[in-house]
Tab-separated table of C-alpha atoms in Angstrom:
chain	number	residue	atom	x	y	z
W	1	MET	CA	-14.160	24.646	-11.276
W	2	ILE	CA	-14.664	20.889	-11.315
W	3	LYS	CA	-16.673	19.805	-14.456
W	4	ILE	CA	-20.073	18.090	-14.545
W	5	LEU	CA	-20.370	15.884	-17.530
W	6	ASN	CA	-23.732	14.380	-18.520
W	7	ASN	CA	-21.817	11.362	-20.305
W	8	ILE	CA	-19.192	9.260	-19.160
W	9	ASP	CA	-15.741	10.481	-21.032
W	10	THR	CA	-13.774	7.267	-21.554
W	11	ASN	CA	-10.630	9.207	-22.738
W	12	LYS	CA	-10.789	11.272	-19.550
W	13	LEU	CA	-11.253	8.141	-17.345
W	14	GLN	CA	-8.218	6.558	-19.066
W	15	GLN	CA	-6.288	9.729	-18.319
W	16	ILE	CA	-7.046	9.427	-14.834
W	17	VAL	CA	-6.525	5.851	-14.542
W	18	SER	CA	-3.092	5.823	-16.337
W	19	ARG	CA	-1.734	8.809	-14.498
W	20	ASN	CA	0.481	6.814	-12.446
W	21	ASN	CA	3.214	6.453	-15.183
W	22	THR	CA	6.359	5.467	-13.663
W	23	GLU	CA	8.287	5.307	-17.229
W	24	LYS	CA	10.128	8.504	-16.439
W	25	ASN	CA	13.511	7.913	-18.258
W	26	GLU	CA	15.522	10.860	-16.658
W	27	VAL	CA	14.357	9.746	-13.236
W	28	GLN	CA	15.069	6.059	-13.824
W	29	GLN	CA	18.523	7.018	-15.121
W	30	ALA	CA	19.200	8.733	-11.695
W	31	VAL	CA	17.721	5.838	-9.928
W	32	ASP	CA	19.965	3.369	-11.699
W	33	THR	CA	22.972	5.492	-10.886
W	34	ILE	CA	22.211	5.387	-7.378
W	35	LEU	CA	21.503	1.658	-7.286
W	36	HIS	CA	24.799	1.017	-9.111
W	37	ASP	CA	26.830	3.287	-6.701
W	38	ILE	CA	25.381	1.595	-3.534
W	39	LYS	CA	25.795	-1.659	-4.616
W	40	GLN	CA	29.590	-1.066	-5.661
W	41	ASN	CA	30.351	1.349	-2.718
W	42	GLY	CA	27.980	0.364	-0.131
W	43	ASN	CA	28.102	2.700	3.070
W	44	LYS	CA	30.267	5.316	1.236
W	45	ALA	CA	27.744	5.767	-1.249
W	46	LEU	CA	24.890	5.665	1.126
W	47	PHE	CA	26.237	8.490	3.250
W	48	HIS	CA	27.220	10.476	0.136
W	49	TYR	CA	23.542	10.622	-0.979
W	50	THR	CA	22.210	11.137	2.294
W	51	LYS	CA	24.358	14.215	2.589
W	52	GLN	CA	23.408	15.306	-0.958
W	53	PHE	CA	19.603	14.688	-0.686
W	54	ASP	CA	18.928	15.177	3.029
W	55	GLY	CA	21.420	17.526	3.908
W	56	ILE	CA	23.056	15.738	6.972
W	57	SER	CA	26.223	13.899	7.524
W	58	LEU	CA	25.977	10.388	8.981
W	59	ASP	CA	28.331	7.633	9.653
W	60	GLU	CA	27.913	3.888	10.834
W	61	GLN	CA	27.702	5.128	14.543
W	62	THR	CA	24.836	7.701	13.978
W	63	ILE	CA	22.693	6.234	11.119
W	64	LYS	CA	20.977	3.839	13.498
W	65	VAL	CA	18.560	5.382	15.845
W	66	THR	CA	19.050	4.707	19.435
W	67	GLU	CA	16.981	4.092	22.565
W	68	GLN	CA	18.085	7.643	23.817
W	69	GLU	CA	16.445	8.871	20.678
W	70	LEU	CA	13.391	7.104	21.090
W	71	GLU	CA	13.043	8.262	24.574
W	72	TYR	CA	13.709	11.831	23.341
W	73	ALA	CA	10.830	11.402	20.543
W	74	TYR	CA	8.380	10.244	23.531
W	75	SER	CA	9.148	13.323	25.429
W	76	LYS	CA	8.255	15.649	22.310
W	77	VAL	CA	5.024	14.056	21.461
W	78	SER	CA	1.971	15.014	23.600
W	79	PRO	CA	0.559	12.113	25.906
W	80	GLU	CA	-2.778	12.849	23.960
W	81	PHE	CA	-1.355	11.881	20.867
W	82	ILE	CA	0.428	8.903	22.029
W	83	LYS	CA	-2.673	7.662	23.151
W	84	VAL	CA	-4.279	8.052	19.816
W	85	ILE	CA	-1.413	6.293	18.148
W	86	GLN	CA	-1.642	3.466	20.639
W	87	LYS	CA	-5.556	3.274	19.804
W	88	SER	CA	-4.890	3.106	16.299
W	89	ALA	CA	-2.114	0.563	16.447
W	90	GLU	CA	-4.615	-1.590	18.554
W	91	ARG	CA	-7.574	-1.254	16.171
W	92	ILE	CA	-5.213	-1.937	13.160
W	93	ARG	CA	-3.896	-5.036	15.189
W	94	ASN	CA	-7.296	-6.331	15.996
W	95	PHE	CA	-8.355	-6.292	12.269
W	96	HIS	CA	-5.325	-8.122	11.017
W	97	GLN	CA	-5.329	-10.752	13.770
W	98	LYS	CA	-8.511	-11.944	11.933
W	99	GLN	CA	-6.656	-12.524	8.660
W	100	LYS	CA	-4.143	-14.865	10.088
W	101	ILE	CA	-4.390	-18.321	8.751
W	102	ASN	CA	-2.716	-21.789	10.010
W	103	SER	CA	-0.526	-24.303	8.619
W	104	TRP	CA	-2.514	-27.659	7.758
W	105	LEU	CA	-1.994	-31.386	7.259
W	106	GLU	CA	-4.636	-33.776	5.636
W	107	PRO	CA	-3.749	-37.388	5.878
W	108	SER	CA	-5.814	-39.898	3.836
W	109	GLU	CA	-6.532	-43.604	4.226
W	110	ASN	CA	-4.523	-44.619	1.225
W	111	GLY	CA	-1.138	-43.360	2.516
W	112	GLU	CA	-1.243	-39.649	1.058
W	113	MET	CA	-0.572	-36.867	3.403
W	114	LEU	CA	-0.918	-33.288	1.817
W	115	GLY	CA	-0.649	-29.864	3.590
W	116	GLN	CA	0.426	-26.461	3.485
W	117	LEU	CA	3.177	-24.873	5.852
W	118	ILE	CA	2.716	-20.914	6.790
W	119	ARG	CA	5.760	-18.972	8.019
W	120	PRO	CA	6.326	-15.543	8.174
W	121	ILE	CA	8.948	-13.587	6.212
W	122	GLU	CA	11.885	-13.147	8.375
W	123	LYS	CA	13.167	-9.740	7.532
W	124	VAL	CA	10.931	-6.929	6.237
W	125	GLY	CA	11.936	-3.498	5.316
W	126	ILE	CA	9.327	-0.459	5.893
W	127	TYR	CA	10.107	2.662	3.911
W	128	VAL	CA	8.395	5.716	5.468
W	129	PRO	CA	8.459	9.232	3.913
W	130	GLY	CA	10.307	11.656	5.922
W	131	GLY	CA	12.272	15.042	6.107
W	132	LYS	CA	9.639	17.914	6.367
W	133	ALA	CA	6.570	15.309	6.432
W	134	SER	CA	5.428	13.194	9.033
W	135	TYR	CA	3.246	10.144	8.455
W	136	PRO	CA	3.019	8.180	11.687
W	137	SER	CA	-0.165	6.309	10.029
W	138	SER	CA	1.907	4.981	7.460
W	139	VAL	CA	4.282	3.420	9.832
W	140	LEU	CA	1.202	1.746	11.577
W	141	MET	CA	-0.414	0.451	8.641
W	142	ASN	CA	2.968	-1.140	7.282
W	143	ALA	CA	4.460	-2.507	10.555
W	144	VAL	CA	1.633	-3.767	12.605
W	145	PRO	CA	0.488	-6.348	10.004
W	146	ALA	CA	4.203	-7.375	9.810
W	147	ALA	CA	4.197	-7.766	13.347
W	148	VAL	CA	0.988	-9.694	13.832
W	149	ALA	CA	2.258	-11.983	11.102
W	150	GLY	CA	5.348	-12.838	13.330
W	151	VAL	CA	8.069	-11.106	11.260
W	152	SER	CA	11.102	-11.327	13.549
W	153	ARG	CA	13.059	-8.225	12.130
W	154	ILE	CA	11.008	-5.245	11.029
W	155	ILE	CA	13.568	-2.695	9.809
W	156	MET	CA	12.373	0.883	9.173
W	157	THR	CA	14.044	3.437	7.025
W	158	THR	CA	13.066	7.110	6.607
W	159	PRO	CA	15.031	10.357	6.004
W	160	ALA	CA	16.056	12.386	8.994
W	161	GLN	CA	15.361	16.278	9.375
W	162	LYS	CA	18.163	18.687	8.924
W	163	ASP	CA	18.951	18.401	12.654
W	164	GLY	CA	19.775	14.618	12.144
W	165	ARG	CA	16.601	13.559	13.972
W	166	ILE	CA	13.648	11.716	12.575
W	167	THR	CA	10.306	13.270	13.422
W	168	PRO	CA	9.337	12.159	16.978
W	169	THR	CA	5.516	11.260	15.846
W	170	THR	CA	7.216	8.596	13.275
W	171	LEU	CA	9.444	7.174	16.019
W	172	VAL	CA	6.785	6.790	18.530
W	173	ALA	CA	4.644	5.024	15.757
W	174	ALA	CA	7.269	2.782	14.965
W	175	LYS	CA	7.858	1.786	18.518
W	176	GLU	CA	4.288	1.104	19.196
W	177	ALA	CA	3.861	-0.702	15.924
W	178	GLY	CA	6.762	-3.135	16.743
W	179	VAL	CA	9.491	-2.104	14.623
W	180	THR	CA	12.644	-3.499	15.687
W	181	GLU	CA	15.334	-1.417	13.938
W	182	ILE	CA	15.241	2.160	12.595
W	183	TYR	CA	17.717	3.873	10.260
W	184	LYS	CA	18.095	7.459	8.954
W	185	ALA	CA	18.094	6.616	5.268
W	186	GLY	CA	15.698	7.936	2.487
W	187	GLY	CA	15.106	7.792	-1.375
W	188	ALA	CA	16.329	5.377	-3.828
W	189	GLN	CA	19.581	4.868	-1.704
W	190	ALA	CA	17.582	3.440	1.315
W	191	ILE	CA	15.639	1.131	-1.101
W	192	THR	CA	19.034	-0.292	-2.370
W	193	ALA	CA	20.533	-0.622	0.955
W	194	LEU	CA	17.453	-2.583	2.110
W	195	ALA	CA	17.599	-4.788	-1.081
W	196	TYR	CA	21.423	-5.614	-1.207
W	197	GLY	CA	22.574	-4.928	2.351
W	198	SER	CA	25.240	-2.859	3.727
W	199	THR	CA	27.379	-3.135	6.779
W	200	CYS	CA	24.949	-0.691	8.379
W	201	ILE	CA	21.500	-1.706	6.977
W	202	PRO	CA	20.695	-5.542	6.823
W	203	LYS	CA	19.604	-7.112	3.547
W	204	VAL	CA	15.770	-7.717	3.777
W	205	ASP	CA	13.501	-10.248	2.142
W	206	LYS	CA	10.626	-7.818	1.234
W	207	ILE	CA	10.241	-3.992	1.133
W	208	CYS	CA	6.797	-2.293	1.954
W	209	GLY	CA	5.915	1.559	2.185
W	210	PRO	CA	5.023	4.589	-0.080
W	211	GLY	CA	7.589	7.012	-1.316
W	212	ASN	CA	8.122	9.578	-4.193
W	213	ILE	CA	8.915	8.726	-7.777
W	214	TYR	CA	12.425	7.875	-7.096
W	215	VAL	CA	11.506	5.490	-4.176
W	216	ALA	CA	8.754	3.907	-6.577
W	217	LEU	CA	11.291	3.398	-9.270
W	218	ALA	CA	13.806	1.952	-6.871
W	219	LYS	CA	11.471	-0.603	-5.559
W	220	LYS	CA	10.527	-1.553	-9.304
W	221	SER	CA	14.241	-2.016	-10.135
W	222	VAL	CA	15.031	-4.130	-6.951
W	223	TYR	CA	12.041	-6.344	-7.381
W	224	GLY	CA	13.150	-10.044	-8.018
W	225	GLN	CA	16.205	-9.441	-5.582
W	226	VAL	CA	13.691	-8.904	-2.926
W	227	ASN	CA	9.827	-8.800	-2.997
W	228	ILE	CA	7.873	-5.600	-2.755
W	229	ASP	CA	4.397	-4.702	-1.809
W	230	SER	CA	3.427	-2.545	-4.885
W	231	ILE	CA	4.367	0.544	-6.955
W	232	ALA	CA	2.241	3.026	-5.153
W	233	GLY	CA	0.533	5.983	-7.295
W	234	PRO	CA	-1.264	8.994	-6.532
W	235	SER	CA	-4.221	8.817	-4.364
W	236	GLU	CA	-7.699	8.689	-5.712
W	237	ILE	CA	-11.468	8.652	-4.336
W	238	LEU	CA	-14.713	7.956	-6.083
W	239	VAL	CA	-17.926	8.574	-4.478
W	240	VAL	CA	-21.004	7.109	-5.601
W	241	ALA	CA	-24.161	9.096	-4.512
W	242	ASP	CA	-27.890	9.596	-5.054
W	243	GLU	CA	-30.100	12.280	-3.898
W	244	SER	CA	-30.115	11.360	-0.410
W	245	ALA	CA	-26.432	12.174	-0.047
W	246	ASN	CA	-25.288	15.311	1.954
W	247	PRO	CA	-23.442	17.405	-0.642
W	248	VAL	CA	-21.215	18.955	2.321
W	249	TYR	CA	-19.950	15.439	3.301
W	250	VAL	CA	-19.290	14.375	-0.277
W	251	ALA	CA	-17.586	17.617	-1.064
W	252	ALA	CA	-15.380	17.221	2.066
W	253	ASP	CA	-14.513	13.431	1.197
W	254	MET	CA	-13.355	14.559	-2.200
W	255	LEU	CA	-11.134	17.159	-0.949
W	256	SER	CA	-9.670	14.866	1.609
W	257	GLN	CA	-8.023	12.981	-1.333
W	258	ALA	CA	-7.478	16.016	-3.559
W	259	GLU	CA	-5.175	17.468	-0.935
W	260	HIS	CA	-2.537	14.720	-1.085
W	261	ASP	CA	-0.897	16.132	-4.313
W	262	GLU	CA	-1.585	17.704	-7.754
W	263	MET	CA	-1.975	14.119	-9.191
W	264	ALA	CA	-4.571	12.893	-6.788
W	265	ALA	CA	-8.006	12.172	-8.318
W	266	ALA	CA	-11.427	13.143	-6.843
W	267	MET	CA	-14.558	11.967	-8.614
W	268	LEU	CA	-18.193	11.794	-8.103
W	269	ILE	CA	-20.457	9.570	-9.945
W	270	THR	CA	-24.359	10.150	-9.194
W	271	ASP	CA	-27.760	9.914	-10.685
W	272	SER	CA	-28.944	13.317	-9.246
W	273	MET	CA	-28.105	16.493	-11.148
W	274	PRO	CA	-29.068	18.644	-8.283
W	275	LEU	CA	-26.748	16.882	-5.996
W	276	ALA	CA	-23.985	17.301	-8.573
W	277	GLN	CA	-24.406	20.907	-8.757
W	278	GLU	CA	-24.446	21.289	-5.003
W	279	VAL	CA	-21.248	19.193	-4.644
W	280	GLN	CA	-19.809	21.468	-7.331
W	281	LYS	CA	-20.645	24.565	-5.120
W	282	GLU	CA	-19.440	22.882	-2.033
W	283	LEU	CA	-16.008	22.134	-3.367
W	284	GLN	CA	-15.442	25.747	-4.070
W	285	LEU	CA	-16.750	26.969	-0.952
W	286	GLN	CA	-14.460	24.310	1.403
W	287	THR	CA	-11.401	24.778	-0.686
W	288	GLU	CA	-11.235	28.433	0.068
W	289	HIS	CA	-10.767	27.485	3.745
W	290	LEU	CA	-8.313	24.693	3.583
W	291	GLU	CA	-4.556	25.082	3.947
W	292	ARG	CA	-3.440	22.862	0.717
W	293	LYS	CA	-5.723	25.187	-1.255
W	294	GLU	CA	-3.180	25.391	-4.171
W	295	ILE	CA	-2.650	21.931	-4.361
W	296	ILE	CA	-6.317	20.947	-4.232
W	297	GLN	CA	-7.284	23.290	-7.017
W	298	LYS	CA	-4.581	21.914	-9.387
W	299	SER	CA	-5.774	18.283	-8.461
W	300	LEU	CA	-9.542	18.936	-9.046
W	301	GLU	CA	-8.597	20.834	-12.362
W	302	GLN	CA	-6.587	18.107	-13.902
W	303	TYR	CA	-8.164	15.007	-12.270
W	304	GLY	CA	-11.437	16.157	-10.569
W	305	LEU	CA	-14.807	14.945	-12.449
W	306	ILE	CA	-18.451	14.516	-11.612
W	307	PHE	CA	-20.405	12.296	-13.850
W	308	ILE	CA	-24.245	11.864	-14.410
W	309	VAL	CA	-25.569	8.544	-14.959
W	310	LYS	CA	-28.904	7.231	-15.594
W	311	ASN	CA	-29.143	4.893	-12.397
W	312	LEU	CA	-26.925	3.567	-9.655
W	313	LYS	CA	-26.266	0.186	-11.197
W	314	GLU	CA	-24.615	2.194	-14.229
W	315	ALA	CA	-22.733	4.093	-11.636
W	316	CYS	CA	-21.532	0.645	-10.096
W	317	ASN	CA	-20.413	-0.498	-13.526
W	318	PHE	CA	-18.275	2.515	-14.086
W	319	ALA	CA	-16.925	2.118	-10.743
W	320	ASN	CA	-15.731	-1.281	-11.487
W	321	THR	CA	-13.949	0.165	-14.713
W	322	ILE	CA	-12.388	2.892	-12.680
W	323	ALA	CA	-11.397	0.225	-9.908
W	324	PRO	CA	-10.585	3.058	-7.430
W	325	GLU	CA	-8.332	3.099	-4.375
W	326	HIS	CA	-11.155	4.363	-2.081
W	327	LEU	CA	-14.897	3.861	-3.076
W	328	GLU	CA	-17.325	5.701	-1.150
W	329	ILE	CA	-21.191	4.610	-1.342
W	330	CYS	CA	-23.374	7.421	-0.101
W	331	THR	CA	-26.794	6.307	-1.064
W	332	LYS	CA	-30.043	5.618	0.664
W	333	GLU	CA	-29.388	1.915	0.872
W	334	PRO	CA	-25.463	1.382	0.377
W	335	PHE	CA	-25.393	-2.077	1.241
W	336	SER	CA	-27.773	-3.073	-1.585
W	337	LEU	CA	-25.048	-1.991	-4.101
W	338	LEU	CA	-22.212	-4.358	-2.481
W	339	PRO	CA	-23.293	-7.238	-4.965
W	340	TYR	CA	-22.520	-4.969	-7.798
W	341	LEU	CA	-19.261	-3.853	-6.850
W	342	LYS	CA	-16.100	-5.847	-8.001
W	343	ASN	CA	-12.902	-3.559	-8.177
W	344	ALA	CA	-12.077	-1.307	-5.298
W	345	GLY	CA	-9.276	-1.089	-2.868
W	346	ALA	CA	-11.715	-0.240	0.091
W	347	ILE	CA	-15.294	0.285	0.037
W	348	PHE	CA	-16.741	2.886	2.480
W	349	LEU	CA	-20.576	2.210	2.917
W	350	GLY	CA	-22.797	4.988	4.231
W	351	ASN	CA	-22.807	8.688	4.984
W	352	TYR	CA	-20.868	8.261	8.213
W	353	THR	CA	-18.003	6.251	7.070
W	354	PRO	CA	-15.575	8.729	5.339
W	355	GLU	CA	-12.453	7.984	3.887
W	356	PRO	CA	-10.221	9.295	6.566
W	357	LEU	CA	-11.729	7.057	9.027
W	358	GLY	CA	-9.936	4.194	7.117
W	359	ASP	CA	-6.698	6.186	6.905
W	360	TYR	CA	-6.412	6.537	10.754
W	361	MET	CA	-8.581	4.855	13.129
W	362	ALA	CA	-10.988	2.073	11.597
W	363	GLY	CA	-8.543	-0.733	11.574
W	364	PRO	CA	-8.330	-2.038	7.945
W	365	ASN	CA	-5.230	-1.181	6.044
W	366	HIS	CA	-4.988	2.074	4.288
W	367	VAL	CA	-2.217	0.831	1.835
W	368	LEU	CA	-4.543	0.132	-1.195
W	369	PRO	CA	-4.092	-0.481	-4.827
W	370	THR	CA	-4.084	2.691	-6.943
W	371	GLY	CA	-4.432	3.563	-10.557
W	372	GLY	CA	-6.973	0.785	-11.533
W	373	THR	CA	-4.987	-2.018	-10.157
W	374	ALA	CA	-7.653	-2.842	-7.562
W	375	ARG	CA	-8.683	-5.146	-10.570
W	376	PHE	CA	-5.961	-7.484	-9.354
W	377	PHE	CA	-4.356	-6.191	-6.429
W	378	SER	CA	-5.663	-6.191	-2.696
W	379	PRO	CA	-4.980	-4.043	0.245
W	380	LEU	CA	-2.005	-4.894	2.318
W	381	SER	CA	-2.508	-7.558	4.805
W	382	ILE	CA	-0.991	-10.332	6.623
W	383	ASP	CA	-0.728	-12.359	3.396
W	384	ASP	CA	2.045	-9.923	2.318
W	385	PHE	CA	4.104	-10.936	5.380
W	386	ILE	CA	4.027	-14.700	5.090
W	387	LYS	CA	5.095	-17.383	2.706
W	388	LYS	CA	3.596	-20.820	2.203
W	389	SER	CA	5.371	-24.074	1.586
W	390	SER	CA	3.301	-27.163	0.265
W	391	ILE	CA	3.767	-30.330	2.020
W	392	LEU	CA	3.671	-33.758	0.398
W	393	SER	CA	4.233	-37.376	1.975
W	394	PHE	CA	3.243	-40.362	0.108
W	395	SER	CA	3.536	-43.981	1.129
W	396	LYS	CA	4.757	-46.641	-1.506
W	397	GLU	CA	1.121	-47.893	-2.073
W	398	ALA	CA	0.083	-44.273	-2.502
W	399	LEU	CA	2.713	-43.520	-5.004
W	400	LEU	CA	2.118	-46.669	-7.003
W	401	ASN	CA	-1.363	-45.765	-7.282
W	402	LEU	CA	-0.587	-42.848	-9.503
W	403	SER	CA	2.653	-44.264	-10.984
W	404	GLU	CA	1.172	-44.837	-14.526
W	405	ASP	CA	-0.549	-41.641	-14.694
W	406	ILE	CA	2.772	-39.780	-13.717
W	407	ILE	CA	4.731	-41.930	-16.176
W	408	THR	CA	2.174	-41.232	-19.083
W	409	PHE	CA	2.261	-37.630	-18.326
W	410	ALA	CA	5.951	-37.346	-18.159
W	411	LYS	CA	6.606	-39.123	-21.443
W	412	ALA	CA	3.995	-36.856	-23.109
W	413	GLU	CA	6.140	-33.852	-22.316
W	414	GLY	CA	9.320	-35.713	-23.325
W	415	LEU	CA	10.672	-35.781	-19.889
W	416	THR	CA	11.922	-39.375	-19.582
W	417	ALA	CA	13.995	-38.841	-16.365
W	418	HIS	CA	10.834	-37.928	-14.793
W	419	ALA	CA	9.245	-40.981	-15.715
W	420	ASN	CA	12.303	-42.965	-14.866
W	421	ALA	CA	12.167	-41.377	-11.187
W	422	ILE	CA	8.670	-43.038	-10.756
W	423	GLN	CA	9.642	-46.257	-12.642
W	424	VAL	CA	12.709	-47.165	-10.483
W	425	ARG	CA	10.244	-47.341	-7.310
W	426	LYS	CA	7.827	-49.665	-8.773
């Protein structure tokens, strides 16, 4: 049973926040071996690991998804679900369109011209978990913003099933999201191929998307060779609630995250003991009827907590300390707490704004910072798929107006060549 604590247990909080520890030596060694092998042997190694881990044999002709395979995927997905995918993609597209920023130039009368040039990244790799599982929502959340940003090549890799095909819903989502190329590759080998390139899979400039510990450590290892979005950790939800909250809703929302995996964290902070007790009961009742019961029970046992605080302002302070991936505010006046909330991946306000709404249909991105990193990271957005260049243009007069200041600065740093580059122009 999930515990109710009258005092905030800082040690327990630290355990929850730091559970995303990717310093696993034996896994890192295996990832390093795969990285080295792919870099040295290219496709030969890529196909070897695909056979070893995914149980399928591929070659240069079969690794890339064909138009015929896309057509087959559409034939296997119900028209109703295709419409849902399209609706979700459109809502995600509309939200991210509002994030776009334009290049700008600002001339001044004294001969200075300063500005910023905005350009999309040219090639982005999208990693999507596959095999037995299917996550079309992850495809949409990663690929749609890239397409909106203007990325010309969106290259997706995902493991195929035992029959050599990719899950149809994943392919349909990729097509609707604007993915331009799809390859049947998974794990650390796919990340390495995207980072360094092979004769099959093009080298990209940035890699986005979730994965298991091997994928996470591979992304961490290739960072610098390419850019990455983040090192995704286990999912988490924190609900801040008062006596007006519906315990059935609160418990259901906590369980929606606990079912992800055994390391997921579901927490409630409230100033109402009666609510805490009702939520505690509801968690048990609802878990009994859910398919992923065993995973949920282990998640709640390890990382599920209910904290009792004196008031909602104190609850906000602890929410800022936890910096959760998902933060739900289920109070009588949820918007009144917004000024006190500083650290959260996404904030869901009100009893009818449950976390799964954000996962699938609302529009804002569900790729969010985990493990307390919302203190300094943001949700995936258009900014992840663009790059900025500063623009400078000075007339001779404008340069001379600043020349003595530049020379003084350069000499103070002992960089006389810098000073000379200005002096020769005087």
